[in-house]
Coordinates of C-alpha atoms and ligand atoms in Angstrom, one line a residue:
X59 CA 115.6 36.7 109.3
X60 CA 116.3 36.6 106.1
X61 CA 113.0 38.7 105.5
X62 CA 113.4 40.9 108.2
X63 CA 116.8 41.9 107.4
X64 CA 115.7 42.4 104.0
X65 CA 112.8 44.8 105.2
X66 CA 115.5 45.8 107.2
X67 CA 117.7 47.0 104.8
X68 CA 114.8 48.3 102.8
X69 CA 113.7 50.5 105.5
X70 CA 117.4 52.2 106.3
X71 CA 117.6 52.2 102.6
X72 CA 114.5 54.5 102.4
X73 CA 115.6 56.8 105.7
X74 CA 119.0 57.1 104.0
X75 CA 117.5 58.2 101.2
X76 CA 114.5 60.2 102.7
X77 CA 117.5 61.8 105.3
X78 CA 119.3 62.3 101.5
X79 CA 116.2 64.3 99.6
X80 CA 115.8 66.2 103.1
X81 CA 119.5 67.5 103.3
X82 CA 119.0 68.5 99.3
X83 CA 116.0 70.1 100.1
X84 CA 116.4 72.1 102.9
X85 CA 118.5 74.3 105.3
X86 CA 119.8 77.7 104.0
X87 CA 121.4 77.4 100.6
X88 CA 124.2 79.6 99.6
X89 CA 123.8 80.0 95.6
X90 CA 126.7 81.1 94.1
X91 CA 126.6 79.8 90.6
X92 CA 123.4 78.4 88.5
X93 CA 124.9 74.9 89.2
X94 CA 123.9 75.9 92.9
X95 CA 120.0 76.2 91.7
X96 CA 120.6 73.5 89.4
X97 CA 121.1 71.1 92.4
X98 CA 117.6 72.2 93.9
X99 CA 115.5 71.8 90.4
X100 CA 114.2 68.1 91.7
X101 CA 112.7 70.4 94.8
X102 CA 109.2 70.8 94.2
X103 CA 109.1 72.8 97.7
X104 CA 113.0 73.8 99.4
X105 CA 112.1 74.3 102.8
X106 CA 114.4 77.0 103.9
X107 CA 116.4 80.2 103.0
X108 CA 117.9 80.6 99.2
X109 CA 120.9 83.1 99.6
X110 CA 122.8 84.8 96.5
X111 CA 125.3 86.7 97.9
X112 CA 127.6 88.5 95.7
X113 CA 127.6 86.4 92.9
X114 CA 129.1 87.4 89.7
X115 CA 126.7 85.1 87.8
X116 CA 124.9 87.5 84.9
X117 CA 121.7 85.4 84.6
X118 CA 119.8 82.9 87.4
X119 CA 117.1 80.6 87.8
X120 CA 115.2 78.8 89.8
X121 CA 113.5 75.9 88.2
X122 CA 111.3 73.2 89.4
X123 CA 110.8 75.0 92.7
X124 CA 107.1 76.0 93.3
X125 CA 107.3 76.6 97.0
X126 CA 110.4 77.8 99.2
X127 CA 110.0 77.9 103.2
X128 CA 112.0 80.6 103.5
X129 CA 113.6 84.1 102.2
X130 CA 114.7 84.2 98.6
X131 CA 117.1 87.0 99.6
X132 CA 119.4 88.3 96.5
X133 CA 122.3 90.7 97.3
X134 CA 125.0 92.6 95.8
X135 CA 125.1 90.2 92.9
X136 CA 126.6 93.4 90.5
X137 CA 126.7 91.4 86.8
X138 CA 122.8 89.8 87.4
X139 CA 121.1 90.8 84.5
X140 CA 118.5 88.5 84.6
X141 CA 117.0 86.1 87.5
X142 CA 114.0 84.3 86.8
X143 CA 111.7 81.7 88.6
X144 CA 109.3 80.3 86.1
X145 CA 107.5 77.5 88.5
X146 CA 108.0 79.6 91.8
X147 CA 104.5 79.7 93.4
X148 CA 104.7 81.3 96.8
X149 CA 107.5 82.3 98.9
X150 CA 106.5 81.8 102.2
X151 CA 109.3 84.6 103.9
X152 CA 110.5 87.5 102.4
X153 CA 111.7 88.2 98.4
X154 CA 115.1 90.6 99.0
X155 CA 116.3 92.0 95.9
X156 CA 118.9 94.7 96.7
X157 CA 121.8 96.0 95.3
X158 CA 121.6 94.2 92.0
X159 CA 122.7 97.0 90.0
X160 CA 122.4 95.9 86.6
X161 CA 119.0 93.5 87.3
X162 CA 117.0 94.5 84.5
X163 CA 114.7 91.4 84.0
X164 CA 113.1 90.0 87.1
X165 CA 110.8 87.0 85.6
X166 CA 108.4 85.1 88.0
X167 CA 105.2 84.5 86.2
X168 CA 103.9 82.4 88.9
X169 CA 104.3 84.2 91.8
X170 CA 101.5 84.6 93.8
X171 CA 102.2 84.5 97.3
X172 CA 104.8 86.2 99.6
X173 CA 105.3 86.7 102.8
X174 CA 107.0 90.1 102.5
X175 CA 108.8 91.9 99.7
X176 CA 111.8 93.9 99.7
X177 CA 113.4 95.9 96.8
X178 CA 116.3 98.2 96.9
X179 CA 119.4 99.8 95.3
X180 CA 117.4 97.9 91.4
X181 CA 118.4 101.0 89.4
X182 CA 117.8 99.5 86.3
X183 CA 114.9 97.5 87.0
X184 CA 112.1 99.1 85.5
X185 CA 109.4 96.2 85.6
X186 CA 107.8 93.5 87.5
X187 CA 107.1 90.4 85.5
X188 CA 104.7 88.9 87.7
X189 CA 102.1 87.7 85.3
X190 CA 100.7 85.9 87.8
X191 CA 100.2 88.8 89.8
X192 CA 101.4 88.8 94.2
X193 CA 98.3 88.7 95.4
X194 CA 99.8 88.2 99.6
X195 CA 102.2 90.2 101.0
X196 CA 102.2 91.7 104.4
X197 CA 104.8 94.7 104.2
X198 CA 106.2 95.7 100.5
X199 CA 109.5 98.3 100.5
X200 CA 110.2 99.1 97.6
X201 CA 113.2 101.8 96.8
X202 CA 115.2 103.6 94.6
X203 CA 114.4 101.1 91.2
X204 CA 113.3 102.1 87.8
X205 CA 110.4 100.7 87.8
X206 CA 107.3 102.9 85.9
X207 CA 104.4 100.9 87.5
X208 CA 103.4 98.3 90.5
X209 CA 101.6 96.2 88.0
X210 CA 102.1 92.7 89.2
X211 CA 101.4 93.5 92.6
X212 CA 97.8 92.9 93.6
X213 CA 97.5 93.4 97.1
X214 CA 94.2 93.0 99.2
X215 CA 95.8 93.7 102.5
X216 CA 99.2 95.2 103.7
X217 CA 101.0 96.1 107.1
X218 CA 103.7 98.1 105.8
X219 CA 104.0 99.8 102.1
X220 CA 106.5 102.2 101.5
X221 CA 107.6 103.1 98.0
X222 CA 110.3 105.5 97.6
X223 CA 112.5 107.4 95.4
X224 CA 111.6 105.6 92.6
X225 CA 112.6 108.3 90.1
X226 CA 110.9 107.2 87.0
X227 CA 107.5 105.9 89.0
X228 CA 104.6 107.6 86.6
X229 CA 101.5 105.8 88.8
X230 CA 101.8 104.2 92.0
X231 CA 98.3 102.1 91.9
X232 CA 97.4 99.9 95.1
X233 CA 94.1 97.8 95.7
X234 CA 94.4 97.5 99.0
X235 CA 91.3 98.0 101.9
X236 CA 93.8 98.1 104.4
X237 CA 97.3 98.7 105.7
X238 CA 97.6 98.6 109.0
X239 CA 100.9 100.1 110.0
X240 CA 102.2 102.4 107.9
X241 CA 101.7 103.6 104.3
X242 CA 105.1 105.9 103.2
X243 CA 104.9 107.4 99.3
X244 CA 107.6 109.6 99.3
X245 CA 110.4 111.0 96.7
X246 CA 109.3 109.2 93.5
X247 CA 108.9 110.9 90.1
X248 CA 107.1 114.5 90.3
X249 CA 104.5 113.9 88.7
X250 CA 103.8 110.3 90.2
X251 CA 99.7 110.0 90.6
X252 CA 98.5 107.8 93.7
X253 CA 95.5 105.9 93.7
X254 CA 94.6 103.9 96.3
X255 CA 90.8 103.4 94.8
X256 CA 89.6 100.7 97.8
X257 CA 91.4 101.6 100.7
X258 CA 89.0 102.3 103.9
X259 CA 91.6 102.5 106.3
X260 CA 95.0 102.8 107.2
X261 CA 97.9 103.1 109.8
X262 CA 100.0 105.9 109.3
X263 CA 100.0 107.4 106.2
X264 CA 102.6 110.0 104.6
X265 CA 103.0 111.3 101.3
X266 CA 105.4 113.9 99.8
X267 CA 106.0 114.5 96.4
X268 CA 103.0 113.3 95.2
X269 CA 101.2 114.9 92.2
X270 CA 97.9 113.8 92.6
X271 CA 96.5 111.3 95.0
X272 CA 93.3 109.6 95.0
X273 CA 91.7 107.7 98.3
X274 CA 88.0 107.9 97.8
X275 CA 87.2 105.8 100.3
X276 CA 89.4 106.7 103.2
X277 CA 87.3 106.5 106.3
X278 CA 90.4 106.3 109.1
X279 CA 93.8 106.3 109.3
X280 CA 96.3 106.8 112.9
X281 CA 98.0 109.6 111.3
X282 CA 98.1 111.9 107.9
X283 CA 100.9 113.9 106.5
X284 CA 100.9 115.5 103.1
X285 CA 103.9 117.2 103.0
X286 CA 105.3 119.1 100.0
X287 CA 103.4 117.9 97.5
X288 CA 102.5 119.2 94.2
X289 CA 98.8 118.8 94.4
X290 CA 96.5 121.5 93.3
X291 CA 93.5 120.3 95.5
X292 CA 92.5 117.5 97.9
X293 CA 89.6 116.2 98.4
X294 CA 88.6 113.2 100.8
X295 CA 84.8 112.5 101.0
X296 CA 84.5 109.3 103.7
X297 CA 87.5 110.3 105.8
X298 CA 85.8 110.7 109.1
X299 CA 88.7 110.2 112.0
X300 CA 92.1 110.8 112.2
X301 CA 93.1 109.5 115.4
X302 CA 97.1 110.9 115.6
X303 CA 97.8 114.4 113.8
X304 CA 96.8 115.6 110.6
X305 CA 99.7 117.7 108.9
X306 CA 98.9 119.5 105.8
X307 CA 102.1 120.9 104.8
X308 CA 104.7 122.9 102.3
X309 CA 102.6 121.7 99.5
X310 CA 103.1 124.5 96.7
X311 CA 100.0 124.4 94.6
X312 CA 97.2 123.6 97.2
X313 CA 94.1 126.2 96.6
X314 CA 92.1 123.9 98.1
X315 CA 92.1 121.4 101.2
X316 CA 88.3 119.2 101.5
X317 CA 87.8 116.7 103.9
X318 CA 84.3 116.8 104.2
X319 CA 83.3 114.2 106.5
X320 CA 86.5 114.8 109.2
X321 CA 84.9 115.6 112.7
X322 CA 87.4 114.2 115.1
X323 CA 91.1 115.0 115.2
X324 CA 92.5 112.7 118.1
X325 CA 96.3 114.5 117.4
X326 CA 97.3 117.8 116.4
X327 CA 96.0 119.5 113.0
X328 CA 98.6 121.5 111.1
X329 CA 97.7 123.7 108.2
X330 CA 101.3 125.3 107.4
X331 CA 102.9 126.9 104.8
X332 CA 100.7 126.2 101.4
X333 CA 101.5 129.0 99.4
X334 CA 98.6 128.5 97.2
X335 CA 96.2 127.9 99.5
X336 CA 94.1 131.2 100.3
X337 CA 91.0 129.3 102.4
X338 CA 90.6 126.8 104.8
X339 CA 88.3 124.2 105.8
X340 CA 86.7 122.0 108.1
X341 CA 83.1 121.9 107.9
X342 CA 82.4 119.0 109.7
X343 CA 85.7 119.4 112.2
X344 CA 84.4 119.1 116.1
X345 CA 86.9 118.7 118.2
X346 CA 91.3 118.7 118.0
X347 CA 92.9 116.4 121.0
X348 CA 96.6 118.2 120.4
X349 CA 97.5 121.5 119.1
X350 CA 95.7 123.6 116.4
X351 CA 98.3 125.3 114.2
X352 CA 97.3 127.1 111.1
X353 CA 100.0 129.4 109.3
X354 CA 99.8 130.4 106.0
X355 CA 98.4 133.4 103.1
X356 CA 95.2 132.3 103.6
X357 CA 92.5 135.0 104.1
X358 CA 89.3 132.8 105.4
X359 CA 89.1 130.2 107.8
X360 CA 86.2 128.2 108.2
X361 CA 85.7 125.4 111.1
X362 CA 81.9 126.0 111.9
X363 CA 81.5 122.8 114.3
X364 CA 84.8 123.5 116.3
X365 CA 83.9 123.5 120.3
X366 CA 86.7 121.8 121.3
X367 CA 91.1 122.0 120.8
X368 CA 93.0 120.5 123.7
X369 CA 96.5 122.1 123.3
X370 CA 97.5 125.3 121.7
X371 CA 95.8 127.3 119.0
X372 CA 98.5 129.5 116.6
X373 CA 97.3 131.3 113.8
X374 CA 99.0 133.2 111.5
X375 CA 98.5 134.6 108.3
X376 CA 100.4 136.8 106.1
X377 CA 96.9 137.9 104.5
X378 CA 94.3 140.0 106.4
X379 CA 92.4 137.9 108.5
X380 CA 89.6 138.8 110.9
X381 CA 90.6 137.0 114.2
X382 CA 87.2 137.7 115.9
X383 CA 85.4 134.5 116.4
X384 CA 88.5 132.7 117.2
X385 CA 88.7 135.4 119.9
X386 CA 85.1 134.7 121.2
X387 CA 85.9 130.7 121.3
X388 CA 89.0 131.2 123.3
X389 CA 87.2 133.3 125.6
X390 CA 84.4 130.9 125.6
X391 CA 87.4 128.5 126.8
X392 CA 86.8 126.3 124.0
X393 CA 90.3 126.2 123.3
X394 CA 92.2 124.4 126.3
X395 CA 96.0 125.2 125.8
X396 CA 98.1 127.2 127.1
X397 CA 98.8 129.2 124.1
X398 CA 96.5 131.0 122.0
X399 CA 97.4 133.6 119.1
X400 CA 95.4 134.5 115.9
X401 CA 97.3 137.1 113.5
X402 CA 96.4 138.6 110.6
X403 CA 98.5 141.3 108.2
X404 CA 97.1 144.7 109.6
X405 CA 94.3 146.2 108.4
X406 CA 95.1 148.2 105.0
X407 CA 91.9 150.7 104.3
X408 CA 92.7 150.7 100.7
X409 CA 93.0 147.4 100.1
X410 CA 89.2 146.6 103.0
X411 CA 88.1 149.5 100.6
X412 CA 89.0 148.3 97.0
X413 CA 87.7 144.7 98.8
X414 CA 84.4 146.4 99.5
X415 CA 84.2 147.9 96.0
X416 CA 84.6 144.9 94.7
X417 CA 81.3 143.6 96.2
X418 CA 83.4 140.6 97.1
X419 CA 83.3 141.5 100.9
X420 CA 80.3 139.0 102.1
X421 CA 79.1 137.4 104.8
X422 CA 77.1 134.1 104.3
X423 CA 75.6 132.3 107.7
X424 CA 76.8 129.1 108.1
X425 CA 75.1 126.0 107.5
X426 CA 76.9 124.0 110.3
X427 CA 77.1 125.7 112.7
X428 CA 73.7 126.9 113.7
X429 CA 72.9 126.1 117.2
X430 CA 76.1 125.9 118.6
X431 CA 77.8 129.0 120.4
X432 CA 81.4 128.2 120.3
X433 CA 82.6 127.2 116.8
X434 CA 85.0 130.1 115.0
X435 CA 85.5 131.6 111.9
X436 CA 87.9 133.8 110.3
X437 CA 87.4 135.6 107.2
X438 CA 89.9 137.9 105.2
X439 CA 88.5 141.3 105.4
X440 CA 89.5 143.4 107.8
X441 CA 87.2 145.6 107.4
X442 CA 84.1 142.7 108.3
X443 CA 83.4 142.5 111.5
X444 CA 82.0 138.5 112.9
X445 CA 80.0 139.1 116.1
X446 CA 77.5 136.0 115.6
X447 CA 79.5 132.8 116.4
X448 CA 78.9 130.0 114.0
X449 CA 78.7 131.7 111.0
X450 CA 81.3 130.7 108.5
X451 CA 82.4 133.7 107.2
X452 CA 83.2 134.7 103.4
X453 CA 85.1 137.2 102.5
X454 CA 88.1 139.5 102.1
X455 CA 90.1 140.0 98.3
X456 CA 90.7 136.8 97.8
X457 CA 87.9 136.6 95.4
X458 CA 87.2 133.0 97.0
X459 CA 83.0 132.9 96.2
X460 CA 80.5 131.9 99.1
X461 CA 80.3 129.1 101.6
X462 CA 79.7 125.3 101.7
X463 CA 82.1 124.1 99.1
X464 CA 81.4 121.6 96.6
X465 CA 83.5 118.5 97.9
X466 CA 84.7 115.8 95.5
X467 CA 86.0 112.3 96.7
X468 CA 89.0 112.4 95.2
X469 CA 92.2 114.4 95.8
X470 CA 93.5 115.3 92.5
Ligands
NAG689 C1 125.6 79.9 103.9 O1 126.6 81.2 104.4 C2 126.2 81.2 105.9 C3 126.9 82.7 106.3 O2 126.6 83.5 104.8 C4 127.4 80.1 106.4 O3 126.8 80.8 107.7 C5 126.8 78.8 106.2 O4 127.1 77.4 106.8 C6 126.3 78.3 104.7 N1 125.8 77.2 104.2 C7 126.1 76.3 103.4 C8 125.7 75.3 103.7 O5 127.2 76.5 102.8
NAG690 C1 106.1 79.4 107.2 O1 106.5 80.1 107.4 C2 106.2 80.5 109.6 C3 106.2 82.1 109.9 O2 108.0 82.3 109.5 C4 106.5 79.4 109.7 O3 106.4 79.1 111.1 C5 106.7 78.2 109.0 O4 106.7 77.2 109.3 C6 107.0 78.1 107.2 N1 106.4 77.1 107.1 C7 106.8 76.5 105.6 C8 106.2 75.3 105.0 O5 108.3 76.7 105.8
NAG691 C1 129.6 93.5 96.5 O1 130.3 92.8 95.7 C2 131.6 93.1 95.3 C3 132.1 92.4 94.1 O2 131.6 91.2 94.0 C4 132.6 93.1 96.7 O3 134.1 93.8 96.7 C5 131.9 93.9 98.0 O4 132.7 94.1 98.7 C6 130.8 93.6 98.2 N1 129.8 94.3 98.9 C7 129.0 93.8 100.3 C8 128.7 94.9 100.8 O5 129.5 92.5 100.1
NAG692 C1 93.3 91.5 91.9 O1 92.8 91.1 92.8 C2 91.5 90.8 92.5 C3 90.6 89.8 93.8 O2 91.3 90.2 94.7 C4 90.5 90.1 91.6 O3 89.4 90.4 90.9 C5 91.6 90.8 90.4 O4 91.3 90.6 88.9 C6 92.9 90.7 90.5 N1 93.9 91.8 89.7 C7 94.9 91.3 88.8 C8 95.2 92.5 87.5 O5 95.3 89.3 88.8
NAG693 C1 98.1 112.0 86.1 O1 97.3 112.9 86.7 C2 96.7 113.7 86.0 C3 96.0 114.1 86.4 O2 94.4 114.1 86.3 C4 97.1 113.3 84.5 O3 96.9 114.5 83.5 C5 98.2 112.4 84.1 O4 98.0 111.9 82.5 C6 98.4 111.3 84.9 N1 99.9 110.7 84.7 C7 100.2 109.7 84.1 C8 100.9 108.9 83.8 O5 99.1 108.8 84.1
NAG694 C1 102.2 106.1 114.6 O1 102.8 106.9 114.5 C2 102.7 107.2 116.3 C3 103.7 108.5 116.3 O2 105.1 108.3 115.5 C4 103.5 106.1 116.5 O3 103.4 106.0 118.1 C5 102.5 105.2 116.4 O4 102.5 103.5 116.5 C6 102.4 104.5 115.4 N1 101.0 103.5 114.6 C7 100.9 102.8 114.0 C8 100.0 101.9 113.6 O5 102.1 102.5 113.1
NAG695 C1 89.9 102.0 111.3 O1 88.4 100.9 111.9 C2 88.9 100.0 111.3 C3 87.3 99.5 111.4 O2 86.3 99.6 111.6 C4 89.3 99.6 112.7 O3 89.4 98.1 112.7 C5 90.9 100.1 112.5 O4 91.5 99.8 113.6 C6 90.8 101.5 112.5 N1 91.7 101.9 112.2 C7 92.2 103.2 112.8 C8 93.8 103.5 112.3 O5 91.9 104.0 113.0
NAG696 C1 110.3 120.1 100.4 O1 111.1 119.6 99.5 C2 112.4 121.4 98.5 C3 113.1 120.5 97.7 O2 113.5 118.9 97.4 C4 113.1 121.0 100.2 O3 114.2 121.9 100.0 C5 112.3 121.3 101.6 O4 113.1 121.1 102.7 C6 110.7 120.4 101.6 N1 110.1 120.8 102.6 C7 109.8 120.2 103.4 C8 108.8 121.0 104.7 O5 109.9 118.9 103.2
NAG697 C1 89.9 121.7 94.5 O1 90.9 122.3 93.6 C2 90.5 120.7 92.4 C3 92.3 121.3 92.0 O2 92.1 122.2 91.6 C4 89.9 121.0 92.2 O3 89.1 120.4 90.6 C5 88.1 121.0 92.7 O4 87.6 121.5 92.0 C6 88.3 121.8 93.9 N1 87.4 122.1 94.7 C7 87.1 122.7 95.4 C8 85.7 122.2 96.6 O5 86.9 123.9 95.4
NAG698 C1 80.7 110.7 107.3 O1 81.3 110.2 109.0 C2 80.2 109.0 109.0 C3 81.0 108.6 110.5 O2 81.6 109.7 111.1 C4 79.9 108.1 108.7 O3 78.8 107.3 108.9 C5 79.5 108.2 106.9 O4 78.8 107.5 106.4 C6 80.3 109.4 106.6 N1 79.7 109.9 105.2 C7 80.6 109.8 104.2 C8 79.8 110.5 102.8 O5 81.2 108.8 103.7
NAG699 C1 106.8 127.0 107.8 O1 107.6 127.4 106.8 C2 108.5 128.4 108.2 C3 109.4 129.3 107.6 O2 110.2 128.7 106.3 C4 109.0 127.0 108.8 O3 110.2 127.8 109.9 C5 108.2 126.5 109.6 O4 108.8 125.3 110.2 C6 107.4 125.9 108.1 N1 106.8 124.6 109.4 C7 106.0 123.4 108.5 C8 105.0 123.3 109.3 O5 106.3 123.4 107.9
NAG700 C1 99.2 136.4 100.0 O1 98.1 136.2 98.9 C2 98.0 137.5 98.2 C3 97.0 137.1 97.6 O2 96.9 136.1 96.6 C4 99.4 138.1 97.2 O3 99.3 139.2 96.8 C5 100.5 138.2 98.2 O4 101.4 138.0 97.2 C6 100.3 136.7 99.1 N1 101.8 137.5 99.9 C7 103.0 135.9 100.2 C8 103.5 136.5 102.0 O5 102.8 135.1 99.6

């Protein structure tokens, strides 16, 4: 009897302490001051969310905890200068830092894994002290920070990657091989260089206000938008498929588009308002599933293998443009949409003569188009005639020289 009741007492005591331990190491912890965090310093795993909302602390330190089972969410702590978590290795949920207007030191030296990262409105945060390197995050949103780089993030496979409005970021470099849902890099520092050297495929990708973009291994994307960048040139040597739309518009310095291996666009193709772009080249492009729209001041279009456009075709240049190859392709029934427009500036005799006199009014046979009767090209000389379909014609007053461009692997 005595023995048995002793056992019962012991098991009741054990149970009670287990419940206490579980209580203090789980649930949602609402932190307002350092003492709330000190209360969990004996929990190597904290099984729940930790919320730090509206705290007026200047410094907060998570000590002793190596993993958080839920989220760590720090919001609207307007005096917080330093947030550190020396022992923290993993966050099973989201690390959210939002509206921390005085935060300048973020030190998570052991952090290796988080499910997601959401950093918004951290105007004084200029570096991530993620010394171990966070190798694992599914969704990453970084917006309105003072970060100079993303050093500390060492991602391999991501779903969402959205980096916007970081006005001091000089370089955005990510190792990931895939970004499955959306990739959006917009409105950061004007001179930002973007490097995604290992990226092989991505979902919807959008780039705005980037200075250089390097994606030498990109093979396929759901959609690709390059809008309002300061890029001078672009080359994607391996990109072969865009399953949705491809838009290249309002890139004011862009002087060449070289998508040397692009064969299929499932959606629409738009190349518009790139004011320095004189030549539009898609040497391997065979089909466009939506509409094709080329608007700008170009004198040469070369799409020697294109034999199917399922939507309308609108080609409008403010330079001289010979549309006869497109007209033939249209007559051949290659363009399945209702709309067909191809116009250039009206031929100006003196310009055409001086172009001829300067010897730049050349016609070259494209190597890619032979054998296909229906591909389309147009050139910049109002006076050159193109009777042979499948030829890539080069000429006009733009001074563009010859045939097939040397295609490099990067956007520079
Ligand atoms: C934490 O705060 C939330 C509301 O933000 C509240 O619902 C919850 O009860 C609080 N938890 C504790 C343990 O105080
Ligand atoms: C981690 O998160 C997943 C999904 O939210 C959840 O199912 C799992 O229980 C969490 N693991 C821990 C240790 O809390
Ligand atoms: C943020 O904190 C300030 C002061 O600490 C408070 O006045 C304000 O209401 C909080 N904002 C939100 C959205 O909670
Ligand atoms: C990033 O991760 C890769 C492997 O995933 C590793 O080879 C590389 O050393 C890591 N870089 C850093 C800076 O941790
Ligand atoms: C960005 O790239 C350009 C061109 O390659 C280079 O001149 C410049 O130094 C780079 N900027 C930074 C911050 O690396
Ligand atoms: C890409 O965008 C299109 C159109 O907005 C949408 O239908 C599609 O689901 C998106 N794809 C991915 C992988 O997010
Ligand atoms: C790109 O190709 C990979 C591998 O073939 C495939 O898993 C992925 O779904 C493709 N993505 C798109 C956007 O087409
Ligand atoms: C490009 O950026 C300028 C300056 O911010 C803006 O006014 C314009 O609307 C943008 N154009 C497009 C097509 O986004
Ligand atoms: C495209 O433009 C970039 C930058 O001006 C240049 O480095 C590259 O050589 C050009 N490529 C072609 C094929 O003209
Ligand atoms: C071009 O794309 C095809 C698939 O359409 C691929 O087999 C080939 O390796 C690619 N070429 C280059 C240079 O990436
Ligand atoms: C090109 O510019 C014109 C006139 O500014 C505008 O109406 C049109 O929407 C622009 N197109 C694209 C695709 O940016
Ligand atoms: C078109 O380009 C030509 C040749 O570079 C230039 O002379 C002309 O001013 C440009 N026109 C427009 C409307 O930008």
